[in-house]
Amino acid sequence: MVQITSIVKSVGPRLLPFFKTSLLFFLLKPYESGPSVYLLVVKCLPIICLCGFVITYIRGVSMRQRYSLCILAGLVLSCFGDACLVFYKQYFIHGLLFFAFAHVLYIMAFGAQPLKLPVAIVMSFFAASSYAFLYPGLKQVMVWLCLIYVILIFTMFWRAVARIHPFENMWTWTKMCACIGALLFIISDFCIAVDKFRFAIPYRHQIIMSTYYSAQLGIALSVAETPQKHNDKEDNKKK
């Protein structure tokens, strides 16, 4: 069992820029001044910091690095999506598409095995329920775009959950972070959709951005190596 203190010592210093810029966003409240380049920069900084965090774990060529590269590419596309949503009146659909492609990359990272069909069935039920709730407020092209997006984000959650099996050697804290991140992503995006297509949500900026930053943090953390694994690699090199 990897000790929490070891994990914190391993990833904590690399995440300081993310925590500082996230705190800055909530302290400055740039969204109160409306759409602007200032809001764009402050909003995107935490995700840029997470990109830097993931880059520190990319070394050489392997399946693990392929995973990290997919996560990195997803974060980059998310950053573009964030920028588009700052000017949501003109570029909401563009932002939606950027995030849709980000989810495709996250799905690629999480992989297709093991399949876990029971998990897929449960996810399908919640996906259908979410879409049914949003449907009355959808018009024209958003009917189809929202449907595709809901399918993608719940597929992403399914693939994240499918990687975990508590009774076999398939459970790690990094995989759990990916699961929590995927769930928080759904919560964040569902709040955005409800606020835009159904009814206004009180404190929407705080709720949406806190769950969103936490979601991306969880997914980014999934690229980290456990301290024990890292030490084992170093020992093997010495041998």
PDB file of C-alpha atoms in Angstrom:
ATOM      1  CA  MET A   1       0.000   0.000   0.000  1.00  0.00           C
ATOM      2  CA  VAL A   2       1.417   3.317  -1.076  1.00  0.00           C
ATOM      3  CA  GLN A   3       1.480   5.755   1.807  1.00  0.00           C
ATOM      4  CA  ILE A   4      -0.350   9.039   1.365  1.00  0.00           C
ATOM      5  CA  THR A   5       2.697  10.996   2.516  1.00  0.00           C
ATOM      6  CA  SER A   6       4.820   9.401  -0.205  1.00  0.00           C
ATOM      7  CA  ILE A   7       2.242  10.317  -2.839  1.00  0.00           C
ATOM      8  CA  VAL A   8       2.035  13.913  -1.629  1.00  0.00           C
ATOM      9  CA  LYS A   9       5.829  14.253  -1.658  1.00  0.00           C
ATOM     10  CA  SER A  10       5.953  12.828  -5.164  1.00  0.00           C
ATOM     11  CA  VAL A  11       3.251  14.872  -6.903  1.00  0.00           C
ATOM     12  CA  GLY A  12       2.681  17.801  -4.515  1.00  0.00           C
ATOM     13  CA  PRO A  13       5.499  20.109  -5.664  1.00  0.00           C
ATOM     14  CA  ARG A  14       4.592  19.564  -9.332  1.00  0.00           C
ATOM     15  CA  LEU A  15       0.983  20.575  -8.640  1.00  0.00           C
ATOM     16  CA  LEU A  16       1.722  23.820  -6.796  1.00  0.00           C
ATOM     17  CA  PRO A  17       1.347  25.973  -9.962  1.00  0.00           C
ATOM     18  CA  PHE A  18      -2.068  24.402 -10.595  1.00  0.00           C
ATOM     19  CA  PHE A  19      -3.304  25.038  -7.054  1.00  0.00           C
ATOM     20  CA  LYS A  20      -1.987  28.612  -7.071  1.00  0.00           C
ATOM     21  CA  THR A  21      -3.606  29.515 -10.409  1.00  0.00           C
ATOM     22  CA  SER A  22      -6.873  27.796  -9.440  1.00  0.00           C
ATOM     23  CA  LEU A  23      -6.995  29.782  -6.212  1.00  0.00           C
ATOM     24  CA  LEU A  24      -6.204  32.912  -8.208  1.00  0.00           C
ATOM     25  CA  PHE A  25      -9.226  32.285 -10.442  1.00  0.00           C
ATOM     26  CA  PHE A  26     -11.623  32.087  -7.500  1.00  0.00           C
ATOM     27  CA  LEU A  27     -10.057  35.050  -5.698  1.00  0.00           C
ATOM     28  CA  LEU A  28     -10.018  37.377  -8.711  1.00  0.00           C
ATOM     29  CA  LYS A  29     -13.467  36.296  -9.987  1.00  0.00           C
ATOM     30  CA  PRO A  30     -12.657  37.375 -13.567  1.00  0.00           C
ATOM     31  CA  TYR A  31     -16.052  36.107 -14.775  1.00  0.00           C
ATOM     32  CA  GLU A  32     -17.744  39.049 -13.031  1.00  0.00           C
ATOM     33  CA  SER A  33     -16.359  41.459 -15.633  1.00  0.00           C
ATOM     34  CA  GLY A  34     -17.845  39.479 -18.518  1.00  0.00           C
ATOM     35  CA  PRO A  35     -16.131  37.856 -21.525  1.00  0.00           C
ATOM     36  CA  SER A  36     -12.603  39.206 -22.028  1.00  0.00           C
ATOM     37  CA  VAL A  37      -9.032  38.202 -22.785  1.00  0.00           C
ATOM     38  CA  TYR A  38      -8.349  38.698 -19.070  1.00  0.00           C
ATOM     39  CA  LEU A  39     -10.944  36.031 -18.196  1.00  0.00           C
ATOM     40  CA  LEU A  40      -9.570  33.756 -20.900  1.00  0.00           C
ATOM     41  CA  VAL A  41      -6.024  33.905 -19.514  1.00  0.00           C
ATOM     42  CA  VAL A  42      -6.963  33.480 -15.841  1.00  0.00           C
ATOM     43  CA  LYS A  43      -9.393  30.664 -16.663  1.00  0.00           C
ATOM     44  CA  CYS A  44      -6.938  28.699 -18.798  1.00  0.00           C
ATOM     45  CA  LEU A  45      -3.877  29.031 -16.540  1.00  0.00           C
ATOM     46  CA  PRO A  46      -4.748  26.069 -14.253  1.00  0.00           C
ATOM     47  CA  ILE A  47      -5.191  23.743 -17.243  1.00  0.00           C
ATOM     48  CA  ILE A  48      -1.920  24.963 -18.745  1.00  0.00           C
ATOM     49  CA  CYS A  49      -0.266  24.110 -15.420  1.00  0.00           C
ATOM     50  CA  LEU A  50      -1.771  20.618 -15.564  1.00  0.00           C
ATOM     51  CA  CYS A  51      -0.312  20.243 -19.058  1.00  0.00           C
ATOM     52  CA  GLY A  52       3.085  21.032 -17.557  1.00  0.00           C
ATOM     53  CA  PHE A  53       2.448  18.486 -14.800  1.00  0.00           C
ATOM     54  CA  VAL A  54       1.699  15.734 -17.329  1.00  0.00           C
ATOM     55  CA  ILE A  55       4.753  16.627 -19.428  1.00  0.00           C
ATOM     56  CA  THR A  56       6.998  15.882 -16.436  1.00  0.00           C
ATOM     57  CA  TYR A  57       5.848  12.253 -16.621  1.00  0.00           C
ATOM     58  CA  ILE A  58       6.450  11.768 -20.352  1.00  0.00           C
ATOM     59  CA  ARG A  59       9.683   9.859 -20.872  1.00  0.00           C
ATOM     60  CA  GLY A  60      10.688   7.575 -23.728  1.00  0.00           C
ATOM     61  CA  VAL A  61       8.318   5.473 -25.835  1.00  0.00           C
ATOM     62  CA  SER A  62       5.977   2.968 -24.193  1.00  0.00           C
ATOM     63  CA  MET A  63       2.294   2.226 -23.649  1.00  0.00           C
ATOM     64  CA  ARG A  64       2.490   4.308 -20.471  1.00  0.00           C
ATOM     65  CA  GLN A  65       3.816   7.270 -22.442  1.00  0.00           C
ATOM     66  CA  ARG A  66       1.087   6.795 -25.047  1.00  0.00           C
ATOM     67  CA  TYR A  67      -1.402   7.091 -22.184  1.00  0.00           C
ATOM     68  CA  SER A  68       0.254  10.281 -20.925  1.00  0.00           C
ATOM     69  CA  LEU A  69       0.348  11.789 -24.425  1.00  0.00           C
ATOM     70  CA  CYS A  70      -3.383  11.157 -24.894  1.00  0.00           C
ATOM     71  CA  ILE A  71      -4.115  12.815 -21.549  1.00  0.00           C
ATOM     72  CA  LEU A  72      -1.862  15.750 -22.472  1.00  0.00           C
ATOM     73  CA  ALA A  73      -3.574  16.182 -25.845  1.00  0.00           C
ATOM     74  CA  GLY A  74      -6.961  16.053 -24.104  1.00  0.00           C
ATOM     75  CA  LEU A  75      -5.888  18.804 -21.717  1.00  0.00           C
ATOM     76  CA  VAL A  76      -4.648  20.954 -24.602  1.00  0.00           C
ATOM     77  CA  LEU A  77      -7.970  20.580 -26.436  1.00  0.00           C
ATOM     78  CA  SER A  78      -9.802  21.340 -23.194  1.00  0.00           C
ATOM     79  CA  CYS A  79      -7.808  24.547 -22.920  1.00  0.00           C
ATOM     80  CA  PHE A  80      -8.999  25.579 -26.385  1.00  0.00           C
ATOM     81  CA  GLY A  81     -12.518  24.621 -25.330  1.00  0.00           C
ATOM     82  CA  ASP A  82     -12.212  26.839 -22.259  1.00  0.00           C
ATOM     83  CA  ALA A  83     -11.108  29.737 -24.446  1.00  0.00           C
ATOM     84  CA  CYS A  84     -14.123  29.289 -26.719  1.00  0.00           C
ATOM     85  CA  LEU A  85     -16.561  29.118 -23.814  1.00  0.00           C
ATOM     86  CA  VAL A  86     -15.306  32.456 -22.507  1.00  0.00           C
ATOM     87  CA  PHE A  87     -16.967  33.945 -25.594  1.00  0.00           C
ATOM     88  CA  TYR A  88     -19.813  31.436 -25.432  1.00  0.00           C
ATOM     89  CA  LYS A  89     -22.363  33.510 -27.359  1.00  0.00           C
ATOM     90  CA  GLN A  90     -20.264  33.237 -30.526  1.00  0.00           C
ATOM     91  CA  TYR A  91     -18.222  30.088 -29.911  1.00  0.00           C
ATOM     92  CA  PHE A  92     -20.244  27.751 -27.687  1.00  0.00           C
ATOM     93  CA  ILE A  93     -20.456  25.043 -30.356  1.00  0.00           C
ATOM     94  CA  HIS A  94     -16.723  25.366 -31.054  1.00  0.00           C
ATOM     95  CA  GLY A  95     -16.017  24.867 -27.360  1.00  0.00           C
ATOM     96  CA  LEU A  96     -18.351  21.873 -27.273  1.00  0.00           C
ATOM     97  CA  LEU A  97     -16.473  20.274 -30.175  1.00  0.00           C
ATOM     98  CA  PHE A  98     -13.072  20.860 -28.561  1.00  0.00           C
ATOM     99  CA  PHE A  99     -14.249  19.154 -25.381  1.00  0.00           C
ATOM    100  CA  ALA A 100     -15.844  16.336 -27.390  1.00  0.00           C
ATOM    101  CA  PHE A 101     -12.489  15.592 -29.036  1.00  0.00           C
ATOM    102  CA  ALA A 102     -10.815  15.845 -25.619  1.00  0.00           C
ATOM    103  CA  HIS A 103     -13.132  13.093 -24.367  1.00  0.00           C
ATOM    104  CA  VAL A 104     -12.237  10.959 -27.395  1.00  0.00           C
ATOM    105  CA  LEU A 105      -8.583  11.259 -26.395  1.00  0.00           C
ATOM    106  CA  TYR A 106      -9.368  10.390 -22.788  1.00  0.00           C
ATOM    107  CA  ILE A 107     -11.303   7.336 -24.021  1.00  0.00           C
ATOM    108  CA  MET A 108      -8.286   6.318 -26.110  1.00  0.00           C
ATOM    109  CA  ALA A 109      -6.073   6.693 -23.053  1.00  0.00           C
ATOM    110  CA  PHE A 110      -8.338   4.582 -20.831  1.00  0.00           C
ATOM    111  CA  GLY A 111      -8.537   1.861 -23.491  1.00  0.00           C
ATOM    112  CA  ALA A 112     -11.166  -0.678 -24.549  1.00  0.00           C
ATOM    113  CA  GLN A 113     -10.224  -3.521 -22.200  1.00  0.00           C
ATOM    114  CA  PRO A 114     -11.605  -4.849 -19.951  1.00  0.00           C
ATOM    115  CA  LEU A 115     -15.021  -4.237 -21.509  1.00  0.00           C
ATOM    116  CA  LYS A 116     -17.198  -4.354 -18.346  1.00  0.00           C
ATOM    117  CA  LEU A 117     -20.610  -4.432 -20.081  1.00  0.00           C
ATOM    118  CA  PRO A 118     -22.609  -4.174 -16.816  1.00  0.00           C
ATOM    119  CA  VAL A 119     -20.871  -0.855 -16.160  1.00  0.00           C
ATOM    120  CA  ALA A 120     -21.740   0.257 -19.706  1.00  0.00           C
ATOM    121  CA  ILE A 121     -25.405  -0.595 -19.134  1.00  0.00           C
ATOM    122  CA  VAL A 122     -25.523   1.460 -15.941  1.00  0.00           C
ATOM    123  CA  MET A 123     -23.784   4.371 -17.685  1.00  0.00           C
ATOM    124  CA  SER A 124     -26.260   4.141 -20.582  1.00  0.00           C
ATOM    125  CA  PHE A 125     -29.160   4.532 -18.162  1.00  0.00           C
ATOM    126  CA  PHE A 126     -27.689   7.677 -16.594  1.00  0.00           C
ATOM    127  CA  ALA A 127     -26.688   9.063 -19.999  1.00  0.00           C
ATOM    128  CA  ALA A 128     -30.221   8.573 -21.341  1.00  0.00           C
ATOM    129  CA  SER A 129     -31.731  10.142 -18.219  1.00  0.00           C
ATOM    130  CA  SER A 130     -29.432  13.167 -18.463  1.00  0.00           C
ATOM    131  CA  TYR A 131     -30.214  13.696 -22.139  1.00  0.00           C
ATOM    132  CA  ALA A 132     -33.956  13.280 -21.545  1.00  0.00           C
ATOM    133  CA  PHE A 133     -33.803  15.977 -18.867  1.00  0.00           C
ATOM    134  CA  LEU A 134     -31.966  18.391 -21.180  1.00  0.00           C
ATOM    135  CA  TYR A 135     -33.950  17.602 -24.335  1.00  0.00           C
ATOM    136  CA  PRO A 136     -36.874  20.044 -23.800  1.00  0.00           C
ATOM    137  CA  GLY A 137     -34.416  22.957 -23.882  1.00  0.00           C
ATOM    138  CA  LEU A 138     -32.458  21.836 -26.941  1.00  0.00           C
ATOM    139  CA  LYS A 139     -33.072  23.361 -30.356  1.00  0.00           C
ATOM    140  CA  GLN A 140     -31.898  22.728 -33.913  1.00  0.00           C
ATOM    141  CA  VAL A 141     -28.317  21.445 -34.165  1.00  0.00           C
ATOM    142  CA  MET A 142     -27.911  21.255 -30.382  1.00  0.00           C
ATOM    143  CA  VAL A 143     -30.310  18.298 -30.313  1.00  0.00           C
ATOM    144  CA  TRP A 144     -27.719  16.159 -32.088  1.00  0.00           C
ATOM    145  CA  LEU A 145     -24.561  17.778 -30.763  1.00  0.00           C
ATOM    146  CA  CYS A 146     -25.719  17.390 -27.181  1.00  0.00           C
ATOM    147  CA  LEU A 147     -26.638  13.745 -27.823  1.00  0.00           C
ATOM    148  CA  ILE A 148     -23.175  12.986 -29.225  1.00  0.00           C
ATOM    149  CA  TYR A 149     -21.506  14.838 -26.369  1.00  0.00           C
ATOM    150  CA  VAL A 150     -23.501  12.977 -23.711  1.00  0.00           C
ATOM    151  CA  ILE A 151     -22.563   9.655 -25.320  1.00  0.00           C
ATOM    152  CA  LEU A 152     -18.879  10.606 -25.405  1.00  0.00           C
ATOM    153  CA  ILE A 153     -18.594  11.882 -21.845  1.00  0.00           C
ATOM    154  CA  PHE A 154     -20.420   8.888 -20.364  1.00  0.00           C
ATOM    155  CA  THR A 155     -18.311   6.557 -22.506  1.00  0.00           C
ATOM    156  CA  MET A 156     -15.261   8.268 -21.061  1.00  0.00           C
ATOM    157  CA  PHE A 157     -16.599   7.653 -17.538  1.00  0.00           C
ATOM    158  CA  TRP A 158     -17.365   4.021 -18.404  1.00  0.00           C
ATOM    159  CA  ARG A 159     -13.828   3.401 -19.662  1.00  0.00           C
ATOM    160  CA  ALA A 160     -12.343   5.060 -16.567  1.00  0.00           C
ATOM    161  CA  VAL A 161     -14.427   2.890 -14.223  1.00  0.00           C
ATOM    162  CA  ALA A 162     -13.767  -0.260 -16.275  1.00  0.00           C
ATOM    163  CA  ARG A 163     -10.052  -0.035 -15.501  1.00  0.00           C
ATOM    164  CA  ILE A 164     -10.720  -0.681 -11.804  1.00  0.00           C
ATOM    165  CA  HIS A 165     -11.329  -4.098 -10.275  1.00  0.00           C
ATOM    166  CA  PRO A 166     -11.067  -4.093  -6.469  1.00  0.00           C
ATOM    167  CA  PHE A 167     -10.679  -7.880  -6.227  1.00  0.00           C
ATOM    168  CA  GLU A 168      -7.824  -8.205  -8.709  1.00  0.00           C
ATOM    169  CA  ASN A 169      -4.493  -6.483  -9.189  1.00  0.00           C
ATOM    170  CA  MET A 170      -6.135  -3.695 -11.198  1.00  0.00           C
ATOM    171  CA  TRP A 171      -6.645  -1.063  -8.515  1.00  0.00           C
ATOM    172  CA  THR A 172      -4.298   1.886  -8.088  1.00  0.00           C
ATOM    173  CA  TRP A 173      -4.814   5.354  -6.663  1.00  0.00           C
ATOM    174  CA  THR A 174      -4.065   6.836 -10.103  1.00  0.00           C
ATOM    175  CA  LYS A 175      -6.898   4.851 -11.702  1.00  0.00           C
ATOM    176  CA  MET A 176      -9.205   5.958  -8.907  1.00  0.00           C
ATOM    177  CA  CYS A 177      -8.217   9.572  -9.615  1.00  0.00           C
ATOM    178  CA  ALA A 178      -9.223   9.093 -13.254  1.00  0.00           C
ATOM    179  CA  CYS A 179     -12.626   7.729 -12.173  1.00  0.00           C
ATOM    180  CA  ILE A 180     -13.284  10.603  -9.800  1.00  0.00           C
ATOM    181  CA  GLY A 181     -12.108  13.067 -12.436  1.00  0.00           C
ATOM    182  CA  ALA A 182     -14.439  11.594 -15.061  1.00  0.00           C
ATOM    183  CA  LEU A 183     -17.399  11.749 -12.653  1.00  0.00           C
ATOM    184  CA  LEU A 184     -16.667  15.368 -11.734  1.00  0.00           C
ATOM    185  CA  PHE A 185     -16.399  16.208 -15.447  1.00  0.00           C
ATOM    186  CA  ILE A 186     -19.938  14.910 -15.941  1.00  0.00           C
ATOM    187  CA  ILE A 187     -21.198  16.938 -12.980  1.00  0.00           C
ATOM    188  CA  SER A 188     -19.503  20.104 -14.245  1.00  0.00           C
ATOM    189  CA  ASP A 189     -20.764  19.742 -17.817  1.00  0.00           C
ATOM    190  CA  PHE A 190     -24.253  18.782 -16.682  1.00  0.00           C
ATOM    191  CA  CYS A 191     -24.391  21.995 -14.638  1.00  0.00           C
ATOM    192  CA  ILE A 192     -23.306  23.974 -17.716  1.00  0.00           C
ATOM    193  CA  ALA A 193     -26.015  22.319 -19.805  1.00  0.00           C
ATOM    194  CA  VAL A 194     -28.742  22.808 -17.192  1.00  0.00           C
ATOM    195  CA  ASP A 195     -27.784  26.463 -16.767  1.00  0.00           C
ATOM    196  CA  LYS A 196     -27.805  27.055 -20.527  1.00  0.00           C
ATOM    197  CA  PHE A 197     -30.746  24.932 -21.675  1.00  0.00           C
ATOM    198  CA  ARG A 198     -33.089  24.525 -18.692  1.00  0.00           C
ATOM    199  CA  PHE A 199     -32.805  27.027 -15.831  1.00  0.00           C
ATOM    200  CA  ALA A 200     -30.273  29.274 -14.111  1.00  0.00           C
ATOM    201  CA  ILE A 201     -28.107  27.688 -11.414  1.00  0.00           C
ATOM    202  CA  PRO A 202     -27.152  29.827  -8.380  1.00  0.00           C
ATOM    203  CA  TYR A 203     -23.393  30.291  -7.989  1.00  0.00           C
ATOM    204  CA  ARG A 204     -22.936  28.559 -11.332  1.00  0.00           C
ATOM    205  CA  HIS A 205     -19.401  29.859 -11.914  1.00  0.00           C
ATOM    206  CA  GLN A 206     -18.141  28.575  -8.584  1.00  0.00           C
ATOM    207  CA  ILE A 207     -19.869  25.190  -8.941  1.00  0.00           C
ATOM    208  CA  ILE A 208     -18.938  24.626 -12.575  1.00  0.00           C
ATOM    209  CA  MET A 209     -15.314  25.707 -12.314  1.00  0.00           C
ATOM    210  CA  SER A 210     -14.564  23.993  -8.996  1.00  0.00           C
ATOM    211  CA  THR A 211     -15.856  20.655 -10.304  1.00  0.00           C
ATOM    212  CA  TYR A 212     -14.168  21.218 -13.676  1.00  0.00           C
ATOM    213  CA  TYR A 213     -10.722  22.000 -12.271  1.00  0.00           C
ATOM    214  CA  SER A 214     -11.045  19.054  -9.879  1.00  0.00           C
ATOM    215  CA  ALA A 215     -12.058  16.818 -12.787  1.00  0.00           C
ATOM    216  CA  GLN A 216      -9.064  17.747 -14.897  1.00  0.00           C
ATOM    217  CA  LEU A 217      -6.812  17.395 -11.849  1.00  0.00           C
ATOM    218  CA  GLY A 218      -8.047  13.841 -11.280  1.00  0.00           C
ATOM    219  CA  ILE A 219      -7.500  12.886 -14.906  1.00  0.00           C
ATOM    220  CA  ALA A 220      -4.059  14.520 -14.977  1.00  0.00           C
ATOM    221  CA  LEU A 221      -3.060  12.721 -11.762  1.00  0.00           C
ATOM    222  CA  SER A 222      -3.749   9.396 -13.458  1.00  0.00           C
ATOM    223  CA  VAL A 223      -0.467   9.736 -15.397  1.00  0.00           C
ATOM    224  CA  ALA A 224       1.578   9.799 -12.190  1.00  0.00           C
ATOM    225  CA  GLU A 225       3.659   6.835 -11.154  1.00  0.00           C
ATOM    226  CA  THR A 226       3.376   5.572  -7.609  1.00  0.00           C
ATOM    227  CA  PRO A 227       6.484   6.267  -5.563  1.00  0.00           C
ATOM    228  CA  GLN A 228       6.945   2.513  -5.040  1.00  0.00           C
ATOM    229  CA  LYS A 229       6.962   1.822  -8.767  1.00  0.00           C
ATOM    230  CA  HIS A 230       9.363   4.668  -9.347  1.00  0.00           C
ATOM    231  CA  ASN A 231      11.717   3.328  -6.674  1.00  0.00           C
ATOM    232  CA  ASP A 232      11.536  -0.158  -8.162  1.00  0.00           C
ATOM    233  CA  LYS A 233      12.592   1.229 -11.536  1.00  0.00           C
ATOM    234  CA  GLU A 234      15.521   3.042  -9.985  1.00  0.00           C
ATOM    235  CA  ASP A 235      16.591  -0.142  -8.174  1.00  0.00           C
ATOM    236  CA  ASN A 236      16.424  -2.126 -11.409  1.00  0.00           C
ATOM    237  CA  LYS A 237      18.608   0.458 -13.142  1.00  0.00           C
ATOM    238  CA  LYS A 238      21.226   0.173 -10.396  1.00  0.00           C
ATOM    239  CA  LYS A 239      21.266  -3.600 -10.796  1.00  0.00           C
TER     240      LYS A 239
END
